[in-house]
mmCIF file of C-alpha atoms in Angstrom:
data_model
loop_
_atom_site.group_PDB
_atom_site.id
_atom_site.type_symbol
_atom_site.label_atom_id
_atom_site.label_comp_id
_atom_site.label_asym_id
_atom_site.label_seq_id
_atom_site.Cartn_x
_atom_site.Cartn_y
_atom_site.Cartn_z
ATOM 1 C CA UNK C 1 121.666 120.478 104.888
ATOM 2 C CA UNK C 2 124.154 117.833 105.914
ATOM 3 C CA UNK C 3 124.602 115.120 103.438
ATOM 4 C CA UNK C 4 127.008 111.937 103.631
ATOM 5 C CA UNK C 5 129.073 111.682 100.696
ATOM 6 C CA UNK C 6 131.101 108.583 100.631
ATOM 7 C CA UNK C 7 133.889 108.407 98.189
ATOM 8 C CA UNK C 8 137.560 106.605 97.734
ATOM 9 C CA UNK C 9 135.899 103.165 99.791
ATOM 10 C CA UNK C 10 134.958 105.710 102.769
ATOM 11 C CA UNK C 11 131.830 104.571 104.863
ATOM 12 C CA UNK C 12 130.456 104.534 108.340
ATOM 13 C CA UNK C 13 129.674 102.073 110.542
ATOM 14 C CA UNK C 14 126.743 101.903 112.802
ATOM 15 C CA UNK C 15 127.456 99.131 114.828
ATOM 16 C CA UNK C 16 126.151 96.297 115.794
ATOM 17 C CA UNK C 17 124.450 96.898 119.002
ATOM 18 C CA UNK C 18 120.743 98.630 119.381
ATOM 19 C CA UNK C 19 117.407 98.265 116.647
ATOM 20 C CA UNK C 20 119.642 96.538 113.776
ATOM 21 C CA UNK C 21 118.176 93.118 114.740
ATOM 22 C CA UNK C 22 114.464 93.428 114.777
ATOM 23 C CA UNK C 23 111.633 91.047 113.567
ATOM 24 C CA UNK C 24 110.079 93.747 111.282
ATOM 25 C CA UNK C 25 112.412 97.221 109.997
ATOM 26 C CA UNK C 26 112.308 99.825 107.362
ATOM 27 C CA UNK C 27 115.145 101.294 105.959
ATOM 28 C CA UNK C 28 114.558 104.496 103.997
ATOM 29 C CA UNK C 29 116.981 107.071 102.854
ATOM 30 C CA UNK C 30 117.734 109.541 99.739
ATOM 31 C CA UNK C 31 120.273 108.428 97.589
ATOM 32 C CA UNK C 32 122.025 110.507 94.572
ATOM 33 C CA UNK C 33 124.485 108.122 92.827
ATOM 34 C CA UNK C 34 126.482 109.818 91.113
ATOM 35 C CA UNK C 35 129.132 106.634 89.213
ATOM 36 C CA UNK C 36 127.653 103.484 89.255
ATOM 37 C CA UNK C 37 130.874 101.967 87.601
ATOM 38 C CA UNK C 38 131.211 98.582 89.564
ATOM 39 C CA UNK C 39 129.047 96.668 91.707
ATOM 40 C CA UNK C 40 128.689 97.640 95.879
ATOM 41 C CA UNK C 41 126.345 97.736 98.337
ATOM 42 C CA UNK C 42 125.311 101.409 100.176
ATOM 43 C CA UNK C 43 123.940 99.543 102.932
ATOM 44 C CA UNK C 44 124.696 96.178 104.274
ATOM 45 C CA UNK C 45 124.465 93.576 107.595
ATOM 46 C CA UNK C 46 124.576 90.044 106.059
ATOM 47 C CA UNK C 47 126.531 86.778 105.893
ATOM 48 C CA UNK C 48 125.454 85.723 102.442
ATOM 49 C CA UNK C 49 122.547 83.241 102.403
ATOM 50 C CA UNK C 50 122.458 82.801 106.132
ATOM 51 C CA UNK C 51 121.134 86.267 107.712
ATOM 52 C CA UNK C 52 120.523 89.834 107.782
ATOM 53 C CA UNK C 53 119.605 91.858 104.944
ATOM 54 C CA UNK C 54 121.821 94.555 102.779
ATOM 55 C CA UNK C 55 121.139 96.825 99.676
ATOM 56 C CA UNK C 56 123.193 96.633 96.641
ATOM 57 C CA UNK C 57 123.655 98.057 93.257
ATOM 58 C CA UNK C 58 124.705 95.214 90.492
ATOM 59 C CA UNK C 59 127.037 96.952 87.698
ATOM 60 C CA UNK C 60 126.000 94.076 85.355
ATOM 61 C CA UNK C 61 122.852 94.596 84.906
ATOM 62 C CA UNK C 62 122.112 98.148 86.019
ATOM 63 C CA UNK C 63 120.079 97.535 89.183
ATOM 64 C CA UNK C 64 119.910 98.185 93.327
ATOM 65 C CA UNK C 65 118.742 95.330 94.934
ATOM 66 C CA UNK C 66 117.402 94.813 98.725
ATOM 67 C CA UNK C 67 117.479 90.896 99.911
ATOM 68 C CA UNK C 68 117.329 89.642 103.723
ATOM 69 C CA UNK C 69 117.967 86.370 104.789
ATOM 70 C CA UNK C 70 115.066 84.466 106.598
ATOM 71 C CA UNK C 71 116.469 81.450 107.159
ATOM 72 C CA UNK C 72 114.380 79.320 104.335
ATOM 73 C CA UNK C 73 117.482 79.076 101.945
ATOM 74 C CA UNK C 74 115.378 80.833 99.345
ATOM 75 C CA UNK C 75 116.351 84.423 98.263
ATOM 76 C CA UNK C 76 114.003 86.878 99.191
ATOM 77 C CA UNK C 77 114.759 90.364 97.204
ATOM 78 C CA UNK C 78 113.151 93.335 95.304
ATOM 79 C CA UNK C 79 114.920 94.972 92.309
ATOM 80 C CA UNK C 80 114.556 98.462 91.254
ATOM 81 C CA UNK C 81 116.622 101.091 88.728
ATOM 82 C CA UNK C 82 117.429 105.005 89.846
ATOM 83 C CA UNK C 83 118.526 107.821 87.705
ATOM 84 C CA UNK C 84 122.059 108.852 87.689
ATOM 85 C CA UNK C 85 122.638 112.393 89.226
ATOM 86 C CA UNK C 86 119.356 113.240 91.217
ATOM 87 C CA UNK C 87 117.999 112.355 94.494
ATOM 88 C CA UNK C 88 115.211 109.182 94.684
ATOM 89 C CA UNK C 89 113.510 108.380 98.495
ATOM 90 C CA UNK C 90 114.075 104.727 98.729
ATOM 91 C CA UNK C 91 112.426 102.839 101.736
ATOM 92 C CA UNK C 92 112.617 99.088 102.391
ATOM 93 C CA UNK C 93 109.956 97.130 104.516
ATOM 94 C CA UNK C 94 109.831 94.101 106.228
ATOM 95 C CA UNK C 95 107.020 92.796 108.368
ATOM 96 C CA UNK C 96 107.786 89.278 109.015
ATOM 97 C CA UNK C 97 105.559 88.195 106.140
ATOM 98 C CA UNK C 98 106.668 90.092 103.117
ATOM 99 C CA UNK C 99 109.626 92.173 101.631
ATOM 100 C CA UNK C 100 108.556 95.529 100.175
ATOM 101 C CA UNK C 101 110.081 98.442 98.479
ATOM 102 C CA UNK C 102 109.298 101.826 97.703
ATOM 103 C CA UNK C 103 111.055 104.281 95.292
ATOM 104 C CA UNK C 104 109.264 107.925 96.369
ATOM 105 C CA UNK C 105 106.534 106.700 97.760
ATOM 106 C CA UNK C 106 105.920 103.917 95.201
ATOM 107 C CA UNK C 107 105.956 100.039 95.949
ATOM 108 C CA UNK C 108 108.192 99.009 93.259
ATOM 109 C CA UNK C 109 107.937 95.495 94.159
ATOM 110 C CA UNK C 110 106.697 93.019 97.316
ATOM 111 C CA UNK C 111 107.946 89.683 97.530
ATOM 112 C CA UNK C 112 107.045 86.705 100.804
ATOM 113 C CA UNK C 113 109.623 87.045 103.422
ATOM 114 C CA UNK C 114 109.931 86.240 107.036
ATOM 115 C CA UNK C 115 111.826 87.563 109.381
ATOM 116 C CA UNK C 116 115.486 88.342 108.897
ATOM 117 C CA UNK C 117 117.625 86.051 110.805
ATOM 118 C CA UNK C 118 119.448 88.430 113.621
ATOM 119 C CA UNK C 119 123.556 88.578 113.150
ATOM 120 C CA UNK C 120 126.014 90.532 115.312
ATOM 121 C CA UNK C 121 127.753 92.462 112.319
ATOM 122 C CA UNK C 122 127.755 96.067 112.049
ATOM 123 C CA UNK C 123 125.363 97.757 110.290
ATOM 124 C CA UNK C 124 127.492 99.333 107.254
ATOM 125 C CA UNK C 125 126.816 102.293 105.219
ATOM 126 C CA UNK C 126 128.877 102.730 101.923
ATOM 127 C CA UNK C 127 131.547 100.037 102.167
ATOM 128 C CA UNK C 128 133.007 99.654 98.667
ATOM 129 C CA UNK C 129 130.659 102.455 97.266
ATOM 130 C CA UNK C 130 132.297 104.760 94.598
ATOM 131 C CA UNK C 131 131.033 108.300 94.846
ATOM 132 C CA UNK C 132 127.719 108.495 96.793
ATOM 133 C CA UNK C 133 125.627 110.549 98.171
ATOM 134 C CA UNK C 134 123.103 109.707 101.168
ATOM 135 C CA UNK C 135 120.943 111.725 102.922
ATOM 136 C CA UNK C 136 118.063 111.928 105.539
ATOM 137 C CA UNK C 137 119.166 107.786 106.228
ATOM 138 C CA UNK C 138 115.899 106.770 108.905
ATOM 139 C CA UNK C 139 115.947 102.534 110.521
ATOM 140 C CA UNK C 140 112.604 102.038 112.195
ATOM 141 C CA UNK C 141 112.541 98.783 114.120
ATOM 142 C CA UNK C 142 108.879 98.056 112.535
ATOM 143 C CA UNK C 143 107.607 97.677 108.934
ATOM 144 C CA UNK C 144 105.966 101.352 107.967
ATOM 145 C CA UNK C 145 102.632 101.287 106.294
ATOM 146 C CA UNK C 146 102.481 102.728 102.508
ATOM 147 C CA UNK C 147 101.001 105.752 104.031
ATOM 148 C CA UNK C 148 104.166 106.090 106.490
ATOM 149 C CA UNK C 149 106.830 105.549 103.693
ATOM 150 C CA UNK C 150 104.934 108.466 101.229
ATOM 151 C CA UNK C 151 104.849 111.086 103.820
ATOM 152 C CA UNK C 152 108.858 110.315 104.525
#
C-alpha cells in the first residue's frame, strides 16, 4: 500500500483546476493522526467566511471540523473526535441542501447547507499538518448516499 505521510509542513497540492468546484462533493479519506499538538487543517480550499470548504483539527478543544462556505454568512460545519494512532474512514457530503459527515460509515452529524461558493484556490492536502498519515483520499463531484459512503 501507498500511503501519504505528511510531516515537517510537507503537503500536496491538487490544484485548482478540474471537480474542486462543484454544487454537491464528497470528500472521504483514511486518516491516522499520529500528534495532534497544534491546530491545522489536512484538507483545505477556502477564503474564510466567503467560500469553499476545508477540514481542520482544533488543538483547543480536541476536535476535526469540516465547514464550507455557502454564501449566507452563517457557518455551516460538523464536528467530530478520532483516536490517536489508528486509521478512521472519514467522508464529508454536501448536496446543496445539507452538510453531512461520516466517521466509518457513521453520520456523525448533518447540518443545512447550500452550495459551497466556487473559489480558484488550490485544493490543499496537509498544509501546516504535523505528522499525518492519509490514505485511499477519493473527491466525487456529487454528494454520496449513506449506502455509498459505508461501502467506501
Amino acid at each position: 500500500d501507498t500511503v501519504l505521510r505528511l510531516a515537517n509542513e510537507a503537503y500536496a497540492d491538487a490544484g485548482s483546476k478540474g471537480p474542486f468546484n462543484p454544487k454537491a462533493f464528497t470528500l472521504a479519506f483514511w486518516i491516522r493522526p499520529e500528534t495532534l499538538e497544534r491546530s491545522f487543517l489536512p484538507f483545505q480550499k477556502f477564503e474564510w467566511m466567503r467560500d469553499g470548504f476545508y477540514i481542520k483539527y482544533n488543538q483547543p478543544d480536541g476536535l476535526f471540523y469540516v465547514e464550507l462556505f455557502d454564501g449566507s454568512g452563517q457557518r455551516r460545519y460538523v464536528s467530530f473526535a478520532l483516536p490517536m494512532s489508528a486509521w478512521s474512514h472519514v467522508a464529508a457530503t454536501a448536496d446543496g441542501e445539507h452538510l453531512v459527515l461520516y466517521v466509518n460509515g457513521v453520520a456523525q452529524g448533518r447540518v443545512p447547507a447550500g452550495v459551497p461558493v466556487p473559489n480558484r484556490l488550490p485544493l490543499t492536502i496537509g498544509q501546516g499538518c504535523p505528522e499525518l498519515l492519509l490514505d485511499d483520499i477519493r473527491f466525487y463531484a456529487r454528494a454520496l448516499t449513506a449506502a455509498e459512503v459505508g461501502s467506501l
